[in-house]
């Protein structure tokens, strides 16, 4: 499949997990893919993973909490590739801060908001002028079930940040739709990656985990491949008339 042939995509914070698997998926569909992370060792491992899957992943060091770092990365990618068609704001996480509201400090709030909502704001701010010049583009944001229904393993700071990303998605879709730019948001539930599995198992008892699993109509948690297909869809022309949408990808959790 080559739905994305000739397109350049940039993923923030995609050295592992959902971001890495999704970046490989877009590369398999023909995109020229760039991924960022602040850890060069992680980026080197990501390149090897991509190569093992038969694709090339371009890597660039960048810290999603630092505005200048992200601007430098985006400007560099634009110079190298001539355009940026797709931005995937993947960088995010709870940063292992306390998940009980009264235990969260001001610094816990700042760190999580900086990475999640401000990281999305900054990358979008710097890529949108390029997309305006091109008269088109795709921005794909990552919210979370936590931002819509709360979370059993991440705190109020994370839930608030992810809820804000859904609101930002709608506002950007409204403002930049006239330029042919679509902006959509994916809200996964629990996705079993190395990081989230450890967090889930450490913060909830086996009985609590079983109860949550029973509340998912499909009776399983997601894996990264469940999310990567949705990223590829939103990045493609198949989703060309969808913008401002927040799509739950959680196996039906939250319906009842």
Coordinates of N, CA and C in Angstrom, one line a residue:
X1 N 0.8 -1.2 0.0 CA 0.0 0.0 0.0 C 0.9 1.2 0.0
X2 N 0.5 2.2 -0.8 CA 1.4 3.4 -0.9 C 0.5 4.7 -0.9
X3 N -0.4 4.7 0.1 CA -1.3 5.9 0.2 C -0.5 7.2 0.5
X4 N 0.6 7.1 1.1 CA 1.4 8.2 1.6 C 2.6 8.5 0.8
X5 N 2.7 7.9 -0.4 CA 3.9 8.1 -1.3 C 4.1 9.6 -1.6
X6 N 5.3 10.1 -1.4 CA 5.6 11.5 -1.7 C 5.3 12.5 -0.5
X7 N 4.8 11.9 0.6 CA 4.5 12.7 1.8 C 5.6 12.7 2.8
X8 N 5.8 13.8 3.5 CA 6.8 13.8 4.6 C 6.1 13.9 5.9
X9 N 6.4 13.0 6.8 CA 5.7 13.0 8.2 C 6.8 13.2 9.3
X10 N 6.4 13.9 10.3 CA 7.2 14.2 11.5 C 6.5 13.7 12.7
X11 N 7.1 12.8 13.5 CA 6.5 12.3 14.7 C 7.4 12.9 15.9
X12 N 6.7 13.5 16.8 CA 7.5 13.9 18.0 C 7.5 12.8 19.0
X13 N 8.6 12.6 19.8 CA 8.7 11.7 20.8 C 8.4 10.2 20.4
X14 N 8.9 9.8 19.3 CA 8.5 8.5 18.7 C 9.6 7.5 18.7
X15 N 10.5 7.5 19.7 CA 11.6 6.6 19.7 C 11.2 5.2 20.1
X16 N 10.0 5.1 20.7 CA 9.5 3.7 21.2 C 8.0 3.8 21.2
X17 N 7.4 2.6 21.6 CA 5.9 2.5 21.8 C 5.1 2.8 20.6
X18 N 3.9 3.5 20.9 CA 2.9 3.8 19.8 C 3.6 4.6 18.7
X19 N 4.4 5.6 19.1 CA 4.9 6.5 18.1 C 5.8 5.7 17.1
X20 N 6.7 4.9 17.7 CA 7.6 4.1 16.8 C 6.8 3.2 15.9
X21 N 5.9 2.4 16.4 CA 5.1 1.5 15.6 C 4.3 2.3 14.5
X22 N 3.7 3.4 14.9 CA 3.0 4.2 13.9 C 3.9 4.8 12.9
X23 N 5.1 5.2 13.2 CA 6.0 5.8 12.2 C 6.4 4.7 11.2
X24 N 6.6 3.5 11.7 CA 6.9 2.4 10.8 C 5.8 2.1 9.8
X25 N 4.5 2.2 10.4 CA 3.4 2.0 9.5 C 3.3 3.0 8.4
X26 N 3.5 4.3 8.7 CA 3.5 5.3 7.7 C 4.6 5.2 6.7
X27 N 5.8 4.8 7.2 CA 6.9 4.5 6.2 C 6.5 3.3 5.3
X28 N 5.8 2.3 5.8 CA 5.4 1.2 5.0 C 4.4 1.6 3.9
X29 N 3.7 2.7 4.2 CA 2.7 3.2 3.3 C 3.3 4.3 2.4
X30 N 4.6 4.4 2.4 CA 5.3 5.2 1.4 C 5.7 6.6 1.9
X31 N 5.5 7.0 3.1 CA 5.9 8.3 3.6 C 7.4 8.4 3.9
X32 N 7.9 9.5 3.7 CA 9.2 9.9 4.2 C 9.1 10.3 5.6
X33 N 9.6 9.5 6.6 CA 9.2 9.6 8.0 C 10.5 10.1 8.8
X34 N 10.2 11.1 9.6 CA 11.1 11.6 10.6 C 10.6 11.4 12.0
X35 N 11.4 10.9 12.9 CA 11.0 10.8 14.3 C 12.0 11.5 15.2
X36 N 11.5 12.1 16.3 CA 12.3 12.8 17.2 C 12.3 12.1 18.6
X37 N 13.3 12.3 19.3 CA 13.4 11.9 20.7 C 14.6 12.7 21.3
X38 N 14.6 12.9 22.6 CA 15.7 13.6 23.2 C 16.9 12.7 23.5
X39 N 16.7 11.4 23.3 CA 17.7 10.4 23.7 C 18.2 9.8 22.4
X40 N 19.5 10.0 22.0 CA 20.0 9.5 20.8 C 20.2 8.0 20.8
X41 N 20.4 7.4 21.9 CA 20.5 6.0 22.0 C 19.1 5.3 21.6
X42 N 18.0 5.9 22.1 CA 16.7 5.4 21.8 C 16.5 5.6 20.3
X43 N 16.9 6.7 19.7 CA 16.7 6.9 18.3 C 17.5 5.9 17.4
X44 N 18.7 5.5 17.9 CA 19.4 4.6 17.1 C 18.8 3.2 17.1
X45 N 18.2 2.8 18.3 CA 17.5 1.6 18.4 C 16.2 1.6 17.5
X46 N 15.6 2.8 17.5 CA 14.4 2.9 16.6 C 14.7 2.7 15.1
X47 N 15.8 3.3 14.7 CA 16.3 3.1 13.3 C 16.5 1.6 13.0
X48 N 17.1 0.9 14.0 CA 17.3 -0.5 13.8 C 16.0 -1.3 13.7
X49 N 15.0 -0.9 14.5 CA 13.7 -1.6 14.5 C 13.0 -1.3 13.1
X50 N 13.1 -0.1 12.6 CA 12.6 0.2 11.3 C 13.2 -0.6 10.2
X51 N 14.5 -0.6 10.3 CA 15.3 -1.4 9.3 C 14.9 -2.9 9.2
X52 N 14.7 -3.4 10.4 CA 14.2 -4.8 10.5 C 12.9 -5.0 9.9
X53 N 12.1 -3.9 9.9 CA 10.7 -4.0 9.3 C 10.8 -3.6 7.8
X54 N 12.0 -3.3 7.3 CA 12.1 -3.0 5.9 C 11.9 -1.6 5.5
X55 N 12.0 -0.6 6.5 CA 11.8 0.8 6.2 C 12.9 1.6 6.8
X56 N 13.0 2.8 6.2 CA 14.0 3.8 6.7 C 13.3 4.8 7.6
X57 N 13.8 5.0 8.8 CA 13.3 6.1 9.6 C 14.4 7.1 9.8
X58 N 14.1 8.3 9.4 CA 15.0 9.4 9.6 C 14.9 9.9 11.1
X59 N 16.0 10.2 11.8 CA 15.9 10.6 13.2 C 16.5 12.0 13.4
X60 N 15.9 12.6 14.4 CA 16.5 14.0 14.7 C 16.3 14.2 16.2
X61 N 17.3 14.6 16.9 CA 17.3 14.8 18.3 C 16.5 16.1 18.6
X62 N 15.5 16.0 19.5 CA 14.7 17.1 19.9 C 14.0 16.8 21.2
X63 N 13.8 17.9 22.0 CA 13.1 17.8 23.3 C 11.8 18.5 23.2
X64 N 10.7 17.7 23.3 CA 9.3 18.3 23.1 C 8.9 19.3 24.1
X65 N 9.7 19.4 25.2 CA 9.3 20.4 26.2 C 10.1 21.7 26.0
X66 N 10.9 21.7 25.0 CA 11.7 22.9 24.7 C 11.4 23.5 23.3
X67 N 10.8 24.7 23.4 CA 10.3 25.3 22.1 C 11.4 25.5 21.1
X68 N 12.6 25.9 21.5 CA 13.6 26.2 20.5 C 14.1 24.8 19.9
X69 N 14.1 23.8 20.6 CA 14.5 22.5 20.1 C 13.6 22.0 19.1
X70 N 12.3 22.1 19.3 CA 11.3 21.6 18.3 C 11.3 22.5 17.1
X71 N 11.5 23.8 17.2 CA 11.5 24.7 16.1 C 12.7 24.3 15.2
X72 N 13.9 24.1 15.8 CA 15.1 23.7 15.1 C 14.8 22.4 14.3
X73 N 14.2 21.5 14.9 CA 14.0 20.2 14.3 C 13.0 20.4 13.1
X74 N 11.9 21.1 13.3 CA 11.0 21.3 12.2 C 11.6 22.1 11.0
X75 N 12.3 23.1 11.3 CA 13.0 23.9 10.2 C 14.0 23.0 9.5
X76 N 14.7 22.1 10.2 CA 15.7 21.3 9.6 C 15.0 20.2 8.7
X77 N 13.9 19.7 9.1 CA 13.2 18.7 8.3 C 12.7 19.3 7.1
X78 N 12.1 20.5 7.2 CA 11.6 21.2 6.0 C 12.7 21.5 5.0
X79 N 13.9 21.9 5.5 CA 15.0 22.2 4.6 C 15.4 20.9 3.9
X80 N 15.5 19.8 4.6 CA 16.0 18.6 4.1 C 15.0 18.0 3.1
X81 N 13.7 18.0 3.5 CA 12.7 17.3 2.7 C 11.9 18.2 1.7
X82 N 12.0 19.5 2.0 CA 11.3 20.4 1.1 C 9.8 20.7 1.5
X83 N 9.3 19.9 2.5 CA 8.0 20.1 2.9 C 7.7 19.2 4.2
X84 N 6.6 19.5 4.9 CA 6.2 18.7 6.0 C 4.7 18.5 5.8
X85 N 4.2 17.3 5.4 CA 2.8 17.1 5.1 C 2.0 16.6 6.3
X86 N 2.7 15.9 7.2 CA 2.0 15.3 8.3 C 2.8 15.5 9.6
X87 N 2.1 16.0 10.6 CA 2.7 16.1 12.0 C 1.9 15.2 12.9
X88 N 2.6 14.3 13.6 CA 2.0 13.5 14.6 C 2.5 13.9 15.9
X89 N 1.7 14.5 16.7 CA 2.1 15.0 18.1 C 2.0 13.8 19.0
X90 N 3.0 13.0 19.0 CA 3.0 11.8 19.8 C 3.6 11.9 21.2
X91 N 4.5 12.9 21.4 CA 5.2 13.0 22.6 C 4.2 13.3 23.8
X92 N 4.3 12.5 24.8 CA 3.4 12.7 26.0 C 3.6 11.6 27.0
X93 N 2.9 11.7 28.1 CA 3.0 10.7 29.2 C 2.7 11.3 30.5
X94 N 2.5 10.5 31.5 CA 2.3 11.0 32.9 C 3.6 11.2 33.6
X95 N 4.7 10.8 33.1 CA 6.0 11.0 33.7 C 6.1 10.4 35.1
X96 N 5.3 9.4 35.3 CA 5.4 8.7 36.6 C 5.1 9.6 37.8
X97 N 4.4 10.7 37.6 CA 4.0 11.5 38.7 C 2.9 10.9 39.5
X98 N 2.7 11.3 40.7 CA 1.6 10.6 41.5 C 0.3 10.7 40.8
X99 N -0.5 9.6 41.0 CA -1.8 9.6 40.4 C -3.0 10.0 41.3
X100 N -2.7 10.3 42.6 CA -3.6 10.8 43.5 C -3.5 12.4 43.5
X101 N -4.7 13.0 43.3 CA -4.7 14.5 43.1 C -4.0 15.2 44.2
X102 N -4.2 14.9 45.4 CA -3.7 15.6 46.6 C -2.2 15.4 46.7
X103 N -1.6 14.4 46.0 CA -0.2 14.1 46.1 C 0.6 14.8 45.0
X104 N -0.1 15.4 44.0 CA 0.5 16.1 42.9 C 1.0 17.5 43.3
X105 N 2.2 17.8 43.1 CA 2.8 19.1 43.4 C 2.7 20.0 42.2
X106 N 3.0 21.3 42.4 CA 3.0 22.2 41.3 C 4.0 21.8 40.2
X107 N 5.1 21.3 40.6 CA 6.1 20.8 39.7 C 5.6 19.6 38.9
X108 N 4.9 18.7 39.5 CA 4.3 17.6 38.8 C 3.3 18.1 37.7
X109 N 2.5 19.1 38.0 CA 1.6 19.6 37.1 C 2.4 20.3 35.9
X110 N 3.4 21.1 36.3 CA 4.1 21.8 35.2 C 4.8 20.8 34.2
X111 N 5.4 19.8 34.8 CA 6.1 18.8 33.9 C 5.2 18.1 32.9
X112 N 4.0 17.7 33.5 CA 3.1 16.9 32.6 C 2.4 17.9 31.6
X113 N 2.0 19.1 32.0 CA 1.4 20.0 31.1 C 2.4 20.4 30.0
X114 N 3.7 20.7 30.4 CA 4.7 21.1 29.4 C 4.9 20.0 28.3
X115 N 5.0 18.8 28.7 CA 5.2 17.7 27.8 C 4.0 17.4 26.9
X116 N 2.8 17.4 27.5 CA 1.6 16.9 26.8 C 0.9 18.1 26.0
X117 N 0.4 19.0 26.7 CA -0.3 20.1 26.0 C 0.6 21.1 25.3
X118 N 1.6 21.6 26.1 CA 2.5 22.6 25.5 C 3.4 22.0 24.4
X119 N 3.8 20.7 24.5 CA 4.5 20.1 23.4 C 3.7 20.0 22.2
X120 N 2.4 19.8 22.3 CA 1.5 19.7 21.1 C 1.3 21.1 20.5
X121 N 1.1 22.1 21.4 CA 1.0 23.5 21.0 C 2.2 24.0 20.2
X122 N 3.4 23.7 20.8 CA 4.6 24.2 20.2 C 4.9 23.6 18.8
X123 N 4.8 22.3 18.7 CA 5.1 21.6 17.4 C 4.1 22.1 16.4
X124 N 2.8 22.2 16.8 CA 1.8 22.7 15.8 C 2.1 24.1 15.4
X125 N 2.4 25.0 16.3 CA 2.7 26.4 16.0 C 3.8 26.5 14.9
X126 N 4.8 25.7 15.0 CA 6.0 25.8 14.1 C 5.8 25.1 12.8
X127 N 4.9 24.1 12.8 CA 4.7 23.4 11.5 C 3.6 24.0 10.7
X128 N 2.6 24.6 11.3 CA 1.5 25.2 10.6 C 1.8 26.2 9.5
X129 N 2.8 27.1 9.7 CA 3.1 28.0 8.6 C 3.6 27.3 7.3
X130 N 4.4 26.2 7.5 CA 4.8 25.4 6.3 C 3.6 24.8 5.6
X131 N 2.6 24.3 6.4 CA 1.4 23.7 5.8 C 0.6 24.7 5.1
X132 N 0.5 25.9 5.7 CA -0.2 27.0 5.1 C 0.4 27.3 3.7
X133 N 1.7 27.4 3.6 CA 2.3 27.7 2.3 C 2.1 26.6 1.3
X134 N 2.0 25.3 1.8 CA 1.7 24.2 0.9 C 0.2 24.1 0.6
X135 N -0.6 24.8 1.3 CA -2.1 24.8 1.1 C -2.6 23.4 1.4
X136 N -2.1 22.8 2.5 CA -2.6 21.5 2.9 C -1.7 20.8 3.9
X137 N -2.3 19.9 4.7 CA -1.5 19.2 5.7 C -2.4 18.4 6.6
X138 N -1.8 17.6 7.4 CA -2.5 16.8 8.4 C -1.8 16.9 9.7
X139 N -2.5 17.2 10.8 CA -2.0 17.2 12.1 C -2.8 16.1 12.9
X140 N -2.1 15.2 13.5 CA -2.7 14.2 14.3 C -2.2 14.3 15.7
X141 N -3.2 14.6 16.6 CA -2.8 14.7 18.0 C -3.2 13.5 18.8
X142 N -2.5 13.3 19.9 CA -2.9 12.2 20.8 C -3.5 12.7 22.1
X143 N -4.8 12.4 22.3 CA -5.4 12.6 23.5 C -5.3 11.3 24.3
X144 N -6.3 11.0 25.1 CA -6.3 9.8 25.8 C -7.7 9.5 26.4
X145 N -8.0 8.3 26.7 CA -9.2 8.0 27.4 C -9.2 8.8 28.7
X146 N -8.1 9.0 29.3 CA -8.0 9.7 30.6 C -8.6 11.1 30.4
X147 N -8.4 11.7 29.3 CA -8.9 13.1 29.1 C -10.4 13.2 28.9
X148 N -11.0 12.0 28.7 CA -12.5 11.9 28.4 C -13.2 11.3 29.6
X149 N -12.6 10.4 30.3 CA -13.3 9.6 31.3 C -12.6 9.5 32.6
X150 N -11.4 10.1 32.7 CA -10.5 10.0 33.9 C -9.7 8.7 33.7
X151 N -8.8 8.5 34.7 CA -7.8 7.4 34.6 C -7.6 6.7 35.9
X152 N -7.4 5.4 35.9 CA -7.1 4.7 37.1 C -5.6 4.6 37.4
X153 N -4.7 5.0 36.4 CA -3.3 4.8 36.6 C -2.5 6.1 36.4
X154 N -3.2 7.1 35.8 CA -2.5 8.4 35.6 C -3.3 9.5 36.4
X155 N -2.7 10.6 36.7 CA -3.3 11.5 37.6 C -4.1 12.6 36.9
X156 N -4.6 13.5 37.7 CA -5.4 14.6 37.2 C -4.7 15.5 36.3
X157 N -3.4 15.7 36.5 CA -2.6 16.5 35.6 C -2.5 15.9 34.2
X158 N -2.4 14.6 34.1 CA -2.4 14.0 32.8 C -3.8 14.0 32.1
X159 N -4.8 13.8 32.9 CA -6.2 13.8 32.4 C -6.5 15.2 31.9
X160 N -6.1 16.2 32.6 CA -6.4 17.6 32.2 C -5.7 18.0 31.0
X161 N -4.4 17.6 30.9 CA -3.6 17.9 29.7 C -4.2 17.2 28.5
X162 N -4.6 15.9 28.6 CA -5.1 15.2 27.4 C -6.5 15.8 27.0
X163 N -7.3 16.2 28.0 CA -8.6 16.8 27.7 C -8.4 18.1 26.9
X164 N -7.3 18.9 27.3 CA -7.0 20.1 26.6 C -6.6 19.9 25.2
X165 N -5.9 18.8 24.9 CA -5.5 18.4 23.5 C -6.7 18.2 22.6
X166 N -7.8 17.6 23.2 CA -9.0 17.5 22.4 C -9.6 18.8 22.0
X167 N -9.6 19.7 23.0 CA -10.1 21.1 22.7 C -9.3 21.8 21.7
X168 N -8.0 21.7 21.9 CA -7.0 22.4 21.0 C -7.2 21.8 19.5
X169 N -7.5 20.5 19.4 CA -7.7 19.9 18.1 C -8.9 20.6 17.4
X170 N -10.0 20.8 18.1 CA -11.1 21.4 17.5 C -10.8 22.9 17.1
X171 N -10.1 23.6 17.9 CA -9.9 25.0 17.6 C -8.9 25.1 16.4
X172 N -7.9 24.3 16.3 CA -7.0 24.4 15.2 C -7.7 23.9 13.9
X173 N -8.6 22.9 14.0 CA -9.3 22.5 12.8 C -10.2 23.7 12.3
X174 N -10.8 24.4 13.2 CA -11.6 25.5 12.8 C -10.8 26.6 12.2
X175 N -9.6 27.0 12.7 CA -8.8 28.1 12.2 C -8.1 27.7 10.9
X176 N -7.7 26.5 10.8 CA -6.8 26.2 9.6 C -7.4 25.3 8.6
X177 N -8.7 25.0 8.8 CA -9.5 24.3 7.7 C -9.4 25.0 6.4
X178 N -9.6 26.4 6.3 CA -9.6 27.1 5.1 C -8.3 26.9 4.3
X179 N -7.2 26.5 4.9 CA -6.0 26.2 4.2 C -5.8 24.8 3.7
X180 N -6.9 24.0 3.9 CA -6.8 22.6 3.5 C -6.1 21.7 4.5
X181 N -6.0 22.2 5.7 CA -5.3 21.5 6.8 C -6.3 20.8 7.7
X182 N -6.2 19.5 7.9 CA -7.0 18.8 8.8 C -6.3 18.6 10.1
X183 N -7.1 18.6 11.2 CA -6.5 18.4 12.6 C -7.4 17.4 13.3
X184 N -6.9 16.3 13.7 CA -7.8 15.3 14.4 C -7.0 14.7 15.6
X185 N -7.8 14.1 16.5 CA -7.2 13.6 17.7 C -7.6 12.2 17.9
X186 N -6.6 11.4 18.3 CA -6.9 10.0 18.7 C -6.8 9.8 20.2
X187 N -7.8 9.1 20.8 CA -7.8 8.9 22.2 C -7.8 7.4 22.5
X188 N -6.6 6.9 22.7 CA -6.5 5.5 23.1 C -6.9 5.2 24.5
X189 N -7.3 4.0 24.8 CA -7.4 3.6 26.2 C -6.0 3.1 26.6
X190 N -6.0 2.0 27.5 CA -4.8 1.4 27.9 C -4.2 0.7 26.7
X191 N -3.0 1.0 26.3 CA -2.2 0.4 25.2 C -1.0 -0.3 25.9
X192 N -0.9 -1.6 25.6 CA 0.1 -2.4 26.3 C 1.4 -2.2 25.6
X193 N 2.2 -1.3 26.1 CA 3.6 -1.1 25.7 C 4.5 -1.5 26.9
X194 N 5.8 -1.5 26.8 CA 6.7 -1.8 27.9 C 6.4 -0.8 29.0
X195 N 6.3 0.5 28.7 CA 6.2 1.5 29.8 C 4.8 1.4 30.5
X196 N 3.7 1.3 29.7 CA 2.4 1.3 30.3 C 2.1 0.0 31.0
X197 N 2.6 -1.1 30.6 CA 2.3 -2.4 31.2 C 2.9 -2.3 32.7
X198 N 4.1 -1.8 32.8 CA 4.7 -1.7 34.2 C 3.9 -0.8 35.1
X199 N 3.4 0.3 34.5 CA 2.7 1.3 35.3 C 1.3 0.7 35.7
X200 N 0.7 0.0 34.8 CA -0.6 -0.6 35.0 C -0.5 -1.7 36.1
X201 N 0.5 -2.5 36.0 CA 0.6 -3.6 37.0 C 1.1 -3.1 38.4
X202 N 1.8 -2.0 38.4 CA 2.3 -1.5 39.7 C 1.2 -0.7 40.5
X203 N 0.3 -0.1 39.8 CA -0.7 0.8 40.4 C -2.1 0.2 40.6
X204 N -2.3 -1.0 40.1 CA -3.6 -1.6 40.3 C -3.5 -3.1 40.6
X205 N -4.3 -3.6 41.5 CA -4.3 -5.0 41.9 C -4.8 -5.9 40.8
X206 N -4.5 -7.2 40.8 CA -5.0 -8.1 39.8 C -6.5 -8.1 39.7
X207 N -7.2 -8.0 40.8 CA -8.6 -7.9 40.8 C -9.1 -6.6 40.1
X208 N -8.5 -5.5 40.4 CA -8.9 -4.3 39.7 C -8.6 -4.3 38.2
X209 N -7.5 -4.9 37.8 CA -7.2 -5.0 36.4 C -8.2 -5.9 35.7
X210 N -8.6 -7.0 36.4 CA -9.6 -7.9 35.8 C -10.9 -7.2 35.6
X211 N -11.3 -6.3 36.6 CA -12.6 -5.6 36.5 C -12.6 -4.6 35.3
X212 N -11.4 -3.9 35.1 CA -11.3 -3.0 34.0 C -11.4 -3.7 32.7
X213 N -10.7 -4.8 32.6 CA -10.8 -5.6 31.3 C -12.2 -6.1 31.0
X214 N -12.9 -6.4 32.0 CA -14.3 -6.8 31.8 C -15.2 -5.7 31.3
X215 N -14.8 -4.4 31.6 CA -15.6 -3.3 31.1 C -15.3 -2.9 29.7
X216 N -14.3 -3.6 29.1 CA -14.0 -3.3 27.7 C -14.8 -4.4 26.8
X217 N -15.8 -4.0 26.0 CA -16.6 -4.9 25.2 C -15.7 -5.9 24.4
X218 N -14.6 -5.5 23.9 CA -13.7 -6.4 23.1 C -12.9 -7.3 24.0
X219 N -12.9 -7.1 25.3 CA -12.3 -7.9 26.3 C -10.7 -8.0 26.1
X220 N -10.1 -7.0 25.7 CA -8.7 -6.9 25.7 C -8.2 -5.5 25.7
X221 N -7.0 -5.3 26.1 CA -6.4 -4.0 25.9 C -5.8 -3.8 24.5
X222 N -5.6 -2.6 24.1 CA -5.0 -2.4 22.8 C -3.5 -2.7 22.8
X223 N -3.0 -2.9 21.6 CA -1.5 -3.0 21.4 C -1.2 -1.8 20.4
X224 N 0.0 -1.5 20.2 CA 0.4 -0.3 19.4 C -0.1 -0.4 18.0
X225 N -0.2 -1.6 17.5 CA -0.6 -1.8 16.1 C -2.1 -1.4 15.9
X226 N -2.9 -1.5 17.0 CA -4.3 -1.1 16.9 C -4.4 0.4 16.7
X227 N -3.4 1.2 17.2 CA -3.4 2.6 17.0 C -2.8 3.1 15.7
X228 N -1.8 2.3 15.3 CA -1.0 2.8 14.1 C -1.9 2.8 12.9
X229 N -2.8 1.9 12.7 CA -3.7 2.0 11.6 C -4.6 3.2 11.6
X230 N -5.0 3.7 12.7 CA -5.8 4.9 12.8 C -4.9 6.1 12.4
X231 N -3.7 6.1 12.9 CA -2.8 7.2 12.5 C -2.6 7.3 11.0
X232 N -2.4 6.1 10.4 CA -2.3 6.0 8.9 C -3.5 6.5 8.2
X233 N -4.7 6.2 8.7 CA -5.9 6.6 8.1 C -6.1 8.1 8.2
X234 N -5.9 8.7 9.4 CA -6.0 10.2 9.5 C -4.9 10.9 8.6
X235 N -3.8 10.3 8.4 CA -2.7 10.9 7.6 C -3.0 10.8 6.1
X236 N -3.9 10.0 5.7 CA -4.2 9.7 4.3 C -5.3 10.5 3.7
X237 N -5.4 10.5 2.4 CA -6.5 11.2 1.7 C -7.9 10.5 2.0
X238 N -7.8 9.3 2.5 CA -9.1 8.6 2.9 C -9.8 9.4 4.0
X239 N -9.1 10.2 4.8 CA -9.7 11.0 5.8 C -9.7 12.5 5.5
X240 N -9.6 12.8 4.2 CA -9.5 14.2 3.7 C -10.6 15.1 4.1
X241 N -11.8 14.5 4.4 CA -13.0 15.4 4.8 C -13.3 15.2 6.2
X242 N -12.4 14.8 7.0 CA -12.6 14.6 8.5 C -11.6 15.6 9.2
X243 N -12.2 16.5 10.0 CA -11.3 17.4 10.7 C -12.0 17.8 12.0
X244 N -11.3 18.1 13.0 CA -11.8 18.4 14.3 C -12.4 17.2 15.1
X245 N -12.1 16.0 14.6 CA -12.7 14.8 15.3 C -11.8 14.3 16.4
X246 N -12.4 13.8 17.4 CA -11.7 13.1 18.5 C -12.2 11.7 18.4
X247 N -11.4 10.7 18.1 CA -11.8 9.3 17.9 C -11.3 8.5 19.1
X248 N -12.3 7.8 19.8 CA -11.9 6.9 20.8 C -11.5 5.6 20.2
X249 N -10.3 5.1 20.6 CA -9.8 3.8 20.1 C -9.5 3.0 21.4
X250 N -10.5 2.5 22.0 CA -10.4 1.8 23.3 C -11.2 0.6 23.5
X251 N -11.6 -0.1 22.3 CA -12.3 -1.3 22.4 C -13.7 -1.2 22.9
X252 N -14.2 0.1 22.9 CA -15.6 0.3 23.4 C -15.7 0.7 24.8
X253 N -14.6 0.8 25.5 CA -14.6 1.2 27.0 C -15.2 2.5 27.1
X254 N -16.1 2.7 28.1 CA -16.8 3.9 28.4 C -18.2 4.0 27.9
X255 N -18.6 3.0 27.1 CA -20.0 3.1 26.5 C -21.0 2.8 27.6
X256 N -20.6 2.0 28.6 CA -21.6 1.6 29.6 C -20.9 1.6 31.0

